[in-house]
mmCIF file of C-alpha atoms and ligand atoms in Angstrom:
data_model
loop_
_atom_site.group_PDB
_atom_site.id
_atom_site.type_symbol
_atom_site.label_atom_id
_atom_site.label_comp_id
_atom_site.label_asym_id
_atom_site.label_seq_id
_atom_site.Cartn_x
_atom_site.Cartn_y
_atom_site.Cartn_z
ATOM 1 C CA MET A 824 -70.953 -41.918 -46.930
ATOM 2 C CA SER A 825 -67.460 -43.708 -48.550
ATOM 3 C CA ASP A 826 -70.323 -44.196 -51.874
ATOM 4 C CA ARG A 827 -72.284 -41.596 -51.244
ATOM 5 C CA PRO A 828 -71.865 -39.147 -54.357
ATOM 6 C CA LEU A 829 -70.620 -35.818 -52.252
ATOM 7 C CA THR A 830 -72.371 -32.883 -51.877
ATOM 8 C CA LEU A 831 -69.299 -29.401 -52.924
ATOM 9 C CA VAL A 832 -69.014 -25.989 -52.101
ATOM 10 C CA LEU A 833 -66.595 -24.389 -54.531
ATOM 11 C CA VAL A 834 -65.355 -20.740 -54.788
ATOM 12 C CA SER A 835 -63.252 -19.171 -57.292
ATOM 13 C CA THR A 836 -60.639 -16.856 -57.126
ATOM 14 C CA PRO A 837 -61.812 -12.929 -56.516
ATOM 15 C CA VAL A 838 -59.714 -11.807 -58.743
ATOM 16 C CA GLY A 839 -61.405 -12.106 -62.216
ATOM 17 C CA GLN A 840 -65.298 -13.064 -62.886
ATOM 18 C CA LEU A 841 -65.190 -16.788 -63.729
ATOM 19 C CA GLY A 842 -65.438 -16.983 -67.625
ATOM 20 C CA SER A 843 -62.848 -13.909 -68.389
ATOM 21 C CA GLY A 844 -60.051 -14.715 -67.877
ATOM 22 C CA ARG A 845 -58.565 -12.378 -65.661
ATOM 23 C CA GLY A 846 -57.936 -15.396 -63.089
ATOM 24 C CA GLY A 847 -55.688 -16.963 -64.859
ATOM 25 C CA GLY A 848 -54.382 -20.252 -65.059
ATOM 26 C CA VAL A 849 -57.404 -21.285 -62.561
ATOM 27 C CA GLU A 850 -60.334 -20.663 -64.643
ATOM 28 C CA LEU A 851 -58.727 -23.655 -66.940
ATOM 29 C CA THR A 852 -58.850 -25.600 -63.756
ATOM 30 C CA LEU A 853 -62.017 -24.897 -62.088
ATOM 31 C CA ALA A 854 -63.481 -25.592 -65.543
ATOM 32 C CA SER A 855 -61.662 -29.047 -66.151
ATOM 33 C CA LEU A 856 -62.088 -29.971 -61.919
ATOM 34 C CA VAL A 857 -66.093 -29.332 -61.968
ATOM 35 C CA GLN A 858 -66.744 -31.356 -64.981
ATOM 36 C CA GLY A 859 -64.390 -33.662 -63.969
ATOM 37 C CA LEU A 860 -66.626 -34.095 -60.299
ATOM 38 C CA VAL A 861 -69.946 -33.580 -61.916
ATOM 39 C CA GLN A 862 -68.880 -36.584 -63.580
ATOM 40 C CA ARG A 863 -68.735 -38.157 -61.430
ATOM 41 C CA GLY A 864 -72.245 -37.990 -59.774
ATOM 42 C CA LEU A 865 -70.248 -35.272 -57.012
ATOM 43 C CA HIS A 866 -73.325 -31.923 -57.306
ATOM 44 C CA LEU A 867 -71.905 -28.523 -56.463
ATOM 45 C CA HIS A 868 -72.098 -25.435 -56.148
ATOM 46 C CA LEU A 869 -70.070 -22.595 -57.559
ATOM 47 C CA VAL A 870 -69.681 -19.195 -55.621
ATOM 48 C CA ALA A 871 -67.608 -16.159 -57.695
ATOM 49 C CA PRO A 872 -68.130 -12.351 -58.535
ATOM 50 C CA ASP A 873 -71.048 -11.338 -60.033
ATOM 51 C CA GLY A 874 -70.980 -11.545 -64.403
ATOM 52 C CA SER A 875 -69.431 -15.005 -64.396
ATOM 53 C CA CYS A 876 -70.313 -18.046 -66.399
ATOM 54 C CA SER A 877 -70.591 -21.359 -64.905
ATOM 55 C CA PRO A 878 -68.061 -23.678 -67.338
ATOM 56 C CA VAL A 879 -70.213 -26.780 -67.348
ATOM 57 C CA GLN A 880 -74.086 -26.534 -67.497
ATOM 58 C CA SER A 881 -75.331 -29.817 -65.064
ATOM 59 C CA ALA A 882 -78.271 -29.715 -63.237
ATOM 60 C CA GLN A 883 -75.986 -30.729 -60.656
ATOM 61 C CA VAL A 884 -73.935 -27.503 -60.444
ATOM 62 C CA THR A 885 -75.811 -24.602 -59.096
ATOM 63 C CA LEU A 886 -73.524 -21.580 -59.481
ATOM 64 C CA HIS A 887 -74.468 -18.419 -57.272
ATOM 65 C CA THR A 888 -72.731 -15.034 -57.661
ATOM 66 C CA VAL A 889 -72.022 -12.165 -55.529
ATOM 67 C CA PRO A 890 -71.228 -8.762 -55.604
ATOM 68 C CA GLY A 891 -67.378 -6.393 -55.194
ATOM 69 C CA VAL A 892 -64.975 -5.164 -56.367
ATOM 70 C CA ASP A 893 -62.084 -7.253 -57.692
ATOM 71 C CA GLN A 894 -59.106 -9.204 -54.956
ATOM 72 C CA PRO A 895 -56.343 -7.120 -55.449
ATOM 73 C CA SER A 896 -53.890 -9.976 -57.267
ATOM 74 C CA TRP A 897 -51.066 -11.257 -55.190
ATOM 75 C CA GLN A 898 -48.783 -11.536 -58.186
ATOM 76 C CA HIS A 899 -48.782 -7.608 -59.003
ATOM 77 C CA ALA A 900 -48.194 -7.063 -54.929
ATOM 78 C CA GLU A 901 -44.253 -7.084 -53.698
ATOM 79 C CA ARG A 902 -43.847 -9.995 -51.376
ATOM 80 C CA ASP A 903 -43.956 -7.604 -48.231
ATOM 81 C CA SER A 904 -47.253 -5.848 -48.607
ATOM 82 C CA PRO A 905 -49.557 -6.596 -45.918
ATOM 83 C CA MET A 906 -53.533 -8.057 -46.624
ATOM 84 C CA ARG A 907 -55.755 -5.397 -48.994
ATOM 85 C CA ILE A 908 -59.776 -5.619 -48.278
ATOM 86 C CA PRO A 909 -61.039 -2.773 -51.216
ATOM 87 C CA GLN A 910 -64.094 -1.263 -49.634
ATOM 88 C CA ASP A 911 -66.753 -3.408 -51.042
ATOM 89 C CA ALA A 912 -64.661 -6.553 -51.191
ATOM 90 C CA VAL A 913 -65.894 -8.969 -53.179
ATOM 91 C CA LEU A 914 -63.995 -11.600 -51.128
ATOM 92 C CA PRO A 915 -65.529 -10.990 -47.371
ATOM 93 C CA ARG A 916 -69.434 -11.726 -50.178
ATOM 94 C CA LEU A 917 -68.056 -14.956 -51.751
ATOM 95 C CA TRP A 918 -67.191 -16.525 -48.427
ATOM 96 C CA THR A 919 -70.000 -15.496 -46.566
ATOM 97 C CA CYS A 920 -71.582 -17.303 -49.128
ATOM 98 C CA ALA A 921 -69.722 -19.741 -48.959
ATOM 99 C CA LEU A 922 -70.808 -20.392 -45.211
ATOM 100 C CA GLU A 923 -73.814 -20.311 -45.318
ATOM 101 C CA LEU A 924 -74.015 -22.927 -48.178
ATOM 102 C CA ALA A 925 -71.707 -24.863 -46.397
ATOM 103 C CA SER A 926 -74.370 -26.906 -43.984
ATOM 104 C CA ASP A 927 -75.746 -28.576 -47.897
ATOM 105 C CA ALA A 928 -72.410 -29.594 -48.116
ATOM 106 C CA ASP A 929 -69.441 -32.159 -47.037
ATOM 107 C CA ALA A 930 -66.856 -29.716 -47.802
ATOM 108 C CA LEU A 931 -65.904 -27.179 -48.967
ATOM 109 C CA ILE A 932 -62.938 -26.344 -51.853
ATOM 110 C CA ASN A 933 -60.944 -23.168 -52.091
ATOM 111 C CA PHE A 934 -59.346 -22.119 -55.206
ATOM 112 C CA GLY A 935 -58.803 -18.569 -54.343
ATOM 113 C CA TYR A 936 -55.235 -17.408 -53.171
ATOM 114 C CA ASP A 937 -56.286 -15.810 -50.691
ATOM 115 C CA TRP A 938 -55.399 -14.952 -46.877
ATOM 116 C CA LEU A 939 -58.966 -14.447 -45.572
ATOM 117 C CA PRO A 940 -60.437 -17.805 -46.285
ATOM 118 C CA MET A 941 -56.975 -19.945 -44.345
ATOM 119 C CA TRP A 942 -57.281 -17.955 -41.525
ATOM 120 C CA LEU A 943 -61.021 -18.845 -40.996
ATOM 121 C CA THR A 944 -61.049 -22.660 -41.889
ATOM 122 C CA PRO A 945 -59.870 -23.660 -37.940
ATOM 123 C CA HIS A 946 -62.904 -20.941 -36.867
ATOM 124 C CA VAL A 947 -65.388 -22.303 -38.760
ATOM 125 C CA GLU A 948 -67.353 -26.073 -38.345
ATOM 126 C CA SER A 949 -67.492 -25.813 -42.388
ATOM 127 C CA ARG A 950 -64.947 -28.347 -43.612
ATOM 128 C CA ILE A 951 -62.791 -26.047 -46.065
ATOM 129 C CA PHE A 952 -60.087 -27.808 -47.581
ATOM 130 C CA HIS A 953 -57.398 -24.885 -49.408
ATOM 131 C CA LEU A 954 -56.138 -25.960 -53.406
ATOM 132 C CA VAL A 955 -53.307 -23.597 -53.710
ATOM 133 C CA SER A 956 -53.153 -21.184 -56.947
ATOM 134 C CA MET A 957 -48.912 -20.138 -57.418
ATOM 135 C CA GLY A 958 -45.814 -20.550 -55.535
ATOM 136 C CA SER A 959 -45.028 -18.367 -52.770
ATOM 137 C CA VAL A 960 -45.207 -14.851 -53.593
ATOM 138 C CA SER A 961 -46.198 -13.081 -51.057
ATOM 139 C CA ALA A 962 -45.004 -13.276 -46.798
ATOM 140 C CA VAL A 963 -48.212 -12.989 -45.663
ATOM 141 C CA MET A 964 -50.038 -16.304 -47.515
ATOM 142 C CA ASP A 965 -46.818 -18.430 -46.331
ATOM 143 C CA GLY A 966 -47.287 -17.260 -43.253
ATOM 144 C CA ALA A 967 -50.639 -18.489 -43.431
ATOM 145 C CA VAL A 968 -50.277 -21.861 -45.266
ATOM 146 C CA ALA A 969 -47.284 -22.592 -43.025
ATOM 147 C CA ASP A 970 -50.150 -21.511 -40.069
ATOM 148 C CA LEU A 971 -53.145 -23.544 -41.729
ATOM 149 C CA ALA A 972 -50.152 -26.844 -42.202
ATOM 150 C CA ARG A 973 -49.805 -27.376 -38.521
ATOM 151 C CA TRP A 974 -53.559 -27.110 -37.707
ATOM 152 C CA ASP A 975 -54.004 -30.082 -39.782
ATOM 153 C CA GLN A 976 -52.181 -29.862 -43.443
ATOM 154 C CA ARG A 977 -54.236 -31.998 -44.839
ATOM 155 C CA ARG A 978 -56.709 -29.166 -45.470
ATOM 156 C CA LEU A 979 -53.806 -27.644 -48.429
ATOM 157 C CA ALA A 980 -53.268 -28.900 -51.698
ATOM 158 C CA PHE A 981 -51.175 -28.553 -54.321
ATOM 159 C CA HIS A 982 -50.638 -28.468 -57.763
ATOM 160 C CA THR A 983 -46.898 -29.816 -58.379
ATOM 161 C CA ARG A 984 -43.445 -30.811 -55.460
ATOM 162 C CA ARG A 985 -41.693 -28.007 -56.486
ATOM 163 C CA GLN A 986 -44.901 -25.325 -55.335
ATOM 164 C CA ALA A 987 -45.350 -27.149 -52.781
ATOM 165 C CA SER A 988 -41.558 -27.101 -51.230
ATOM 166 C CA ASP A 989 -42.193 -22.932 -51.547
ATOM 167 C CA PHE A 990 -44.098 -23.320 -48.065
ATOM 168 C CA ASP A 991 -42.728 -23.913 -44.774
ATOM 169 C CA LEU A 992 -45.051 -27.671 -44.390
ATOM 170 C CA VAL A 993 -45.240 -30.130 -42.179
ATOM 171 C CA GLU A 994 -46.067 -33.117 -43.511
ATOM 172 C CA PRO A 995 -45.543 -34.689 -47.733
ATOM 173 C CA PRO A 996 -48.247 -32.238 -49.535
ATOM 174 C CA GLU A 997 -50.810 -33.395 -51.331
ATOM 175 C CA VAL A 998 -50.342 -33.086 -55.252
ATOM 176 C CA VAL A 999 -53.444 -33.754 -57.250
ATOM 177 C CA GLY A 1000 -51.371 -32.220 -60.678
ATOM 178 C CA ASN A 1001 -53.927 -30.264 -62.325
ATOM 179 C CA GLY A 1002 -56.664 -31.761 -65.426
ATOM 180 C CA PHE A 1003 -57.924 -30.779 -69.147
ATOM 181 C CA ASP A 1004 -60.173 -31.505 -70.779
ATOM 182 C CA LEU A 1005 -58.702 -33.251 -74.105
ATOM 183 C CA SER A 1006 -61.359 -34.045 -76.139
ATOM 184 C CA ARG A 1007 -60.567 -30.372 -77.037
ATOM 185 C CA TYR A 1008 -56.800 -30.663 -78.093
ATOM 186 C CA GLU A 1009 -56.266 -32.251 -81.356
ATOM 187 C CA LEU A 1010 -52.951 -34.210 -82.079
ATOM 188 C CA LYS A 1011 -50.952 -32.843 -84.808
ATOM 189 C CA LEU A 1012 -47.848 -34.860 -85.581
ATOM 190 C CA GLY A 1013 -45.838 -32.231 -87.867
ATOM 191 C CA THR A 1014 -42.071 -31.453 -87.355
ATOM 192 C CA ASP A 1015 -41.556 -28.475 -89.306
ATOM 193 C CA GLY A 1016 -43.359 -25.887 -88.364
ATOM 194 C CA PRO A 1017 -42.386 -23.010 -86.480
ATOM 195 C CA LEU A 1018 -41.213 -22.141 -83.116
ATOM 196 C CA GLY A 1019 -44.340 -21.269 -80.240
ATOM 197 C CA TRP A 1020 -44.160 -19.027 -77.393
ATOM 198 C CA ALA A 1021 -47.020 -19.156 -75.141
ATOM 199 C CA GLY A 1022 -48.086 -17.537 -71.828
ATOM 200 C CA ARG A 1023 -49.129 -13.691 -70.820
ATOM 201 C CA VAL A 1024 -46.741 -11.429 -71.548
ATOM 202 C CA ALA A 1025 -45.044 -10.200 -68.131
ATOM 203 C CA PRO A 1026 -41.222 -10.446 -66.919
ATOM 204 C CA GLU A 1027 -41.842 -14.005 -64.325
ATOM 205 C CA LYS A 1028 -42.370 -15.097 -67.788
ATOM 206 C CA GLY A 1029 -39.051 -14.628 -69.403
ATOM 207 C CA LEU A 1030 -40.280 -14.757 -73.240
ATOM 208 C CA GLU A 1031 -37.485 -12.770 -73.570
ATOM 209 C CA ASP A 1032 -35.551 -15.035 -73.103
ATOM 210 C CA ALA A 1033 -37.253 -17.020 -76.164
ATOM 211 C CA ALA A 1034 -36.816 -14.771 -78.084
ATOM 212 C CA ALA A 1035 -33.762 -14.342 -77.886
ATOM 213 C CA VAL A 1036 -32.832 -17.883 -79.417
ATOM 214 C CA ALA A 1037 -35.308 -17.622 -82.314
ATOM 215 C CA ALA A 1038 -32.922 -14.596 -82.775
ATOM 216 C CA ARG A 1039 -30.096 -17.176 -82.356
ATOM 217 C CA LEU A 1040 -32.082 -19.938 -84.889
ATOM 218 C CA GLY A 1041 -32.705 -17.110 -87.684
ATOM 219 C CA GLU A 1042 -37.124 -18.358 -86.861
ATOM 220 C CA THR A 1043 -39.970 -16.937 -86.599
ATOM 221 C CA LEU A 1044 -41.467 -17.287 -82.628
ATOM 222 C CA ARG A 1045 -44.984 -17.071 -82.836
ATOM 223 C CA VAL A 1046 -46.693 -15.799 -79.354
ATOM 224 C CA TRP A 1047 -49.695 -16.393 -77.145
ATOM 225 C CA GLY A 1048 -51.362 -15.023 -74.947
ATOM 226 C CA LEU A 1049 -52.780 -11.304 -73.270
ATOM 227 C CA VAL A 1050 -49.960 -8.531 -73.309
ATOM 228 C CA GLU A 1051 -49.569 -7.026 -69.959
ATOM 229 C CA ASP A 1052 -46.978 -5.245 -69.877
ATOM 230 C CA ASN A 1053 -46.780 -3.078 -73.425
ATOM 231 C CA ALA A 1054 -42.889 -1.619 -72.264
ATOM 232 C CA TYR A 1055 -41.991 -5.290 -71.662
ATOM 233 C CA ALA A 1056 -42.999 -6.396 -74.551
ATOM 234 C CA ARG A 1057 -42.276 -3.731 -77.087
ATOM 235 C CA ARG A 1058 -38.582 -3.924 -75.461
ATOM 236 C CA ILE A 1059 -38.459 -7.606 -76.528
ATOM 237 C CA GLU A 1060 -38.859 -6.898 -79.564
ATOM 238 C CA SER A 1061 -36.363 -3.629 -80.298
ATOM 239 C CA ALA A 1062 -33.830 -6.708 -78.735
ATOM 240 C CA VAL A 1063 -34.208 -8.759 -81.773
ATOM 241 C CA PRO A 1064 -34.692 -8.515 -85.999
ATOM 242 C CA ALA A 1065 -38.045 -7.301 -87.575
ATOM 243 C CA GLY A 1066 -40.163 -9.831 -87.631
ATOM 244 C CA THR A 1067 -38.860 -12.101 -85.482
ATOM 245 C CA ILE A 1068 -41.869 -11.810 -82.820
ATOM 246 C CA GLU A 1069 -45.147 -12.972 -84.145
ATOM 247 C CA TRP A 1070 -47.144 -11.953 -81.821
ATOM 248 C CA CYS A 1071 -50.634 -14.119 -81.321
ATOM 249 C CA GLY A 1072 -52.693 -12.896 -79.037
ATOM 250 C CA PHE A 1073 -54.924 -14.198 -76.744
ATOM 251 C CA LYS A 1074 -56.561 -16.644 -78.032
ATOM 252 C CA PRO A 1075 -59.765 -18.621 -76.874
ATOM 253 C CA THR A 1076 -58.533 -22.802 -75.793
ATOM 254 C CA SER A 1077 -59.730 -23.714 -80.048
ATOM 255 C CA GLU A 1078 -57.922 -21.261 -81.519
ATOM 256 C CA LEU A 1079 -54.778 -21.581 -79.284
ATOM 257 C CA GLN A 1080 -54.635 -25.266 -79.475
ATOM 258 C CA ARG A 1081 -54.926 -25.376 -82.556
ATOM 259 C CA GLU A 1082 -52.514 -22.604 -84.264
ATOM 260 C CA LEU A 1083 -50.134 -24.206 -81.329
ATOM 261 C CA GLY A 1084 -50.706 -27.355 -82.763
ATOM 262 C CA GLY A 1085 -48.195 -26.404 -85.574
ATOM 263 C CA CYS A 1086 -44.912 -25.709 -83.818
ATOM 264 C CA ARG A 1087 -42.095 -27.921 -83.562
ATOM 265 C CA ALA A 1088 -41.564 -27.148 -80.603
ATOM 266 C CA LEU A 1089 -42.664 -25.000 -77.647
ATOM 267 C CA LEU A 1090 -40.572 -22.829 -75.488
ATOM 268 C CA ASN A 1091 -41.050 -22.749 -71.578
ATOM 269 C CA THR A 1092 -39.426 -20.188 -70.201
ATOM 270 C CA PRO A 1093 -40.134 -19.045 -66.785
ATOM 271 C CA LYS A 1094 -38.492 -17.283 -63.851
ATOM 272 C CA TRP A 1095 -40.236 -17.120 -61.353
ATOM 273 C CA ASN A 1096 -42.258 -20.805 -59.410
ATOM 274 C CA GLU A 1097 -44.028 -21.204 -61.391
ATOM 275 C CA ALA A 1098 -47.152 -23.592 -59.973
ATOM 276 C CA TYR A 1099 -48.024 -25.987 -62.627
ATOM 277 C CA GLY A 1100 -47.349 -25.122 -66.773
ATOM 278 C CA ASN A 1101 -51.317 -24.861 -68.348
ATOM 279 C CA VAL A 1102 -49.445 -23.700 -71.315
ATOM 280 C CA VAL A 1103 -46.826 -26.361 -71.169
ATOM 281 C CA VAL A 1104 -49.855 -29.299 -70.650
ATOM 282 C CA GLU A 1105 -51.629 -27.659 -73.723
ATOM 283 C CA ALA A 1106 -48.865 -28.126 -76.158
ATOM 284 C CA LEU A 1107 -48.424 -31.520 -75.437
ATOM 285 C CA ALA A 1108 -51.313 -32.961 -75.160
ATOM 286 C CA CYS A 1109 -51.394 -31.283 -79.524
ATOM 287 C CA GLY A 1110 -48.400 -33.232 -79.483
ATOM 288 C CA VAL A 1111 -45.732 -30.946 -79.213
ATOM 289 C CA PRO A 1112 -43.089 -30.988 -77.036
ATOM 290 C CA VAL A 1113 -41.266 -28.586 -74.812
ATOM 291 C CA ILE A 1114 -37.947 -27.549 -74.475
ATOM 292 C CA ALA A 1115 -37.782 -24.986 -71.169
ATOM 293 C CA TYR A 1116 -36.385 -24.047 -67.981
ATOM 294 C CA ASP A 1117 -35.351 -27.568 -65.646
ATOM 295 C CA ARG A 1118 -37.512 -23.947 -62.287
ATOM 296 C CA GLY A 1119 -40.898 -24.937 -60.856
ATOM 297 C CA GLY A 1120 -44.444 -27.529 -62.387
ATOM 298 C CA PRO A 1121 -42.887 -27.228 -66.060
ATOM 299 C CA GLY A 1122 -39.547 -28.833 -64.760
ATOM 300 C CA GLU A 1123 -41.312 -31.221 -63.575
ATOM 301 C CA ILE A 1124 -44.046 -31.658 -65.663
ATOM 302 C CA ILE A 1125 -41.954 -32.423 -68.564
ATOM 303 C CA GLN A 1126 -39.536 -36.087 -68.634
ATOM 304 C CA ASN A 1127 -36.238 -35.058 -70.396
ATOM 305 C CA GLY A 1128 -36.616 -37.203 -73.207
ATOM 306 C CA GLU A 1129 -39.772 -38.279 -74.458
ATOM 307 C CA THR A 1130 -42.060 -35.225 -74.069
ATOM 308 C CA GLY A 1131 -38.898 -32.434 -74.021
ATOM 309 C CA TRP A 1132 -36.260 -31.370 -72.203
ATOM 310 C CA LEU A 1133 -34.579 -29.523 -69.864
ATOM 311 C CA VAL A 1134 -32.099 -27.429 -69.734
ATOM 312 C CA PRO A 1135 -30.919 -25.125 -66.650
ATOM 313 C CA PRO A 1136 -32.537 -22.208 -66.037
ATOM 314 C CA ASP A 1137 -31.732 -18.792 -67.439
ATOM 315 C CA ASP A 1138 -28.530 -20.174 -70.311
ATOM 316 C CA ARG A 1139 -29.622 -19.452 -73.754
ATOM 317 C CA ASP A 1140 -27.310 -21.199 -74.578
ATOM 318 C CA ALA A 1141 -28.518 -24.195 -73.287
ATOM 319 C CA LEU A 1142 -31.973 -23.445 -74.391
ATOM 320 C CA GLU A 1143 -30.769 -23.289 -78.601
ATOM 321 C CA GLN A 1144 -28.754 -26.264 -78.523
ATOM 322 C CA ALA A 1145 -32.259 -28.406 -77.233
ATOM 323 C CA THR A 1146 -34.220 -26.971 -79.612
ATOM 324 C CA LEU A 1147 -32.951 -28.350 -82.157
ATOM 325 C CA ARG A 1148 -33.114 -31.535 -80.923
ATOM 326 C CA ALA A 1149 -36.183 -31.533 -80.299
ATOM 327 C CA SER A 1150 -37.028 -33.607 -83.421
ATOM 328 C CA SER A 1151 -35.884 -35.645 -81.501
ATOM 329 C CA ILE A 1152 -39.386 -35.975 -79.405
ATOM 330 C CA ASP A 1153 -41.911 -38.337 -80.556
ATOM 331 C CA ARG A 1154 -45.298 -36.601 -80.655
ATOM 332 C CA GLN A 1155 -47.510 -39.398 -80.199
ATOM 333 C CA ALA A 1156 -45.347 -39.628 -76.529
ATOM 334 C CA CYS A 1157 -46.465 -35.846 -75.543
ATOM 335 C CA ARG A 1158 -50.035 -36.874 -75.712
ATOM 336 C CA GLY A 1159 -49.305 -39.728 -73.992
ATOM 337 C CA TRP A 1160 -48.750 -38.728 -71.080
ATOM 338 C CA VAL A 1161 -51.322 -36.071 -71.009
ATOM 339 C CA GLU A 1162 -53.987 -39.275 -71.407
ATOM 340 C CA ARG A 1163 -52.007 -41.182 -68.781
ATOM 341 C CA CYS A 1164 -51.286 -37.424 -65.790
ATOM 342 C CA ALA A 1165 -53.126 -34.218 -66.751
ATOM 343 C CA SER A 1166 -57.067 -36.167 -67.904
ATOM 344 C CA GLN A 1167 -60.523 -33.810 -66.591
ATOM 345 C CA GLU A 1168 -60.945 -36.943 -65.716
ATOM 346 C CA GLY A 1169 -58.067 -38.288 -63.746
ATOM 347 C CA LEU A 1170 -57.905 -35.024 -61.506
ATOM 348 C CA ALA A 1171 -61.229 -34.786 -60.300
ATOM 349 C CA ALA A 1172 -59.863 -39.360 -59.375
ATOM 350 C CA ARG A 1173 -57.419 -36.535 -57.278
ATOM 351 C CA VAL A 1174 -59.188 -34.272 -55.883
ATOM 352 C CA GLU A 1175 -61.846 -35.893 -54.591
ATOM 353 C CA ALA A 1176 -59.910 -38.742 -53.100
ATOM 354 C CA TRP A 1177 -58.663 -35.642 -51.086
ATOM 355 C CA ILE A 1178 -61.367 -34.828 -50.088
ATOM 356 C CA ARG A 1179 -62.460 -37.776 -48.889
ATOM 357 C CA ARG A 1180 -59.199 -38.768 -46.766
ATOM 358 C CA GLY A 1181 -59.275 -35.820 -45.652
ATOM 359 C CA LEU A 1182 -62.789 -35.432 -44.169
ATOM 360 C CA THR A 1183 -61.369 -38.988 -42.424
ATOM 361 C CA PRO A 1184 -61.935 -38.263 -38.039
ATOM 362 C CA VAL A 1185 -57.503 -38.147 -37.719
ATOM 363 C CA ASP A 1186 -57.857 -41.045 -35.232
ATOM 364 C CA GLY A 1187 -58.587 -43.410 -38.365
ATOM 365 C CA THR A 1188 -62.232 -44.114 -37.279
ATOM 366 C CA ILE A 1189 -65.115 -43.918 -40.150
ATOM 367 C CA SER A 1190 -67.255 -40.782 -39.535
HETATM 368 N N1 HBI B 738 -54.496 -12.871 -56.581
HETATM 369 N N2 HBI B 738 -55.078 -12.248 -53.676
HETATM 370 C C1 HBI B 738 -55.253 -13.542 -55.139
HETATM 371 N N3 HBI B 738 -56.211 -13.543 -55.557
HETATM 372 C C2 HBI B 738 -56.577 -14.548 -55.821
HETATM 373 O O1 HBI B 738 -56.809 -16.230 -55.818
HETATM 374 C C3 HBI B 738 -55.360 -14.732 -57.349
HETATM 375 C C4 HBI B 738 -54.172 -13.518 -57.218
HETATM 376 N N4 HBI B 738 -53.502 -13.522 -58.514
HETATM 377 C C5 HBI B 738 -53.458 -14.712 -58.966
HETATM 378 C C6 HBI B 738 -54.452 -15.732 -59.296
HETATM 379 N N5 HBI B 738 -55.022 -15.318 -57.969
HETATM 380 C C7 HBI B 738 -54.675 -16.738 -60.173
HETATM 381 O O2 HBI B 738 -53.950 -15.952 -62.116
HETATM 382 C C8 HBI B 738 -53.728 -17.507 -60.395
HETATM 383 O O3 HBI B 738 -54.783 -18.564 -61.594
HETATM 384 C C9 HBI B 738 -52.636 -17.516 -60.552
#
């Protein structure tokens, strides 16, 4: 089987249609991975909620959509919330469809952060693998990951080691990073632009710290992203001098990268264990150094002194001092790191190797 191109079933997140933006970082990951796997000659069935768009138009990719109500997001639930299945839920339908397609495939990859597909895995013949999209946000999900790791941890992969360290695993984790279509990002070398911040405007992203630092420096902070919490955004704005924050809204990649590339630095201030940090890599791809809290995925991605500066989490003084040193970072080095470590080709190669390893019988014989 080692030289025959694989056929895979990829099952998207149940929290929103593919292409709607409501799926968050998983949508970007799936789009890059589908493109990368197609270039490697794989055949893909993509299973997603009705209204989804395939990220790639190719004879190698077949999109299957199912109706149903979005799964409640674990990001907006309490840590000890029970697993909920809404009436007319899309999640079980996604998996009915995926398991029907499984007979035509070598393996399935789940991109949803949900209990059902993890619970299913040891109980079906089909080989289901999981690319875990978040750190620990739910006790129920922590348990599902721990149980699956004890059954066969080769079925699990994570974006970063720091994300994986949130979970109770039995061996070193499979870490695949992430990947982007770098032809969509233009390297810019200007070093006199404004400061930038990008991400969902919600408490776990810590915009207030970046705004405070921009205010101390008497600079404008350009902010890109969906304002998920209006009251939170208003509180941040009222805490700094008028005009400190320039709200740029949620922009599609082509516009985001053009505007982001004009920044002299991106501030990244996560308050939670961010699994990866897509916006960090998007900034680096445009040559923008990243000044970040040494927390979660961004703290693992940023090479201190080479592609940005890492400071102790929640230390606004250190963030301010590091921002003043942004110009000491070589913007070409930022782009170089992304080309070496976060291309869509690299992600697809790492994911295919993970699946092939997981399909090899544990006794080491070749199937
Ligand atoms: N919540 N229940 C659930 N399932 C998901 O797949 C999920 C989620 N919350 C957020 C989310 N996925 C995506 O935004 C990830 O990119 C983080």
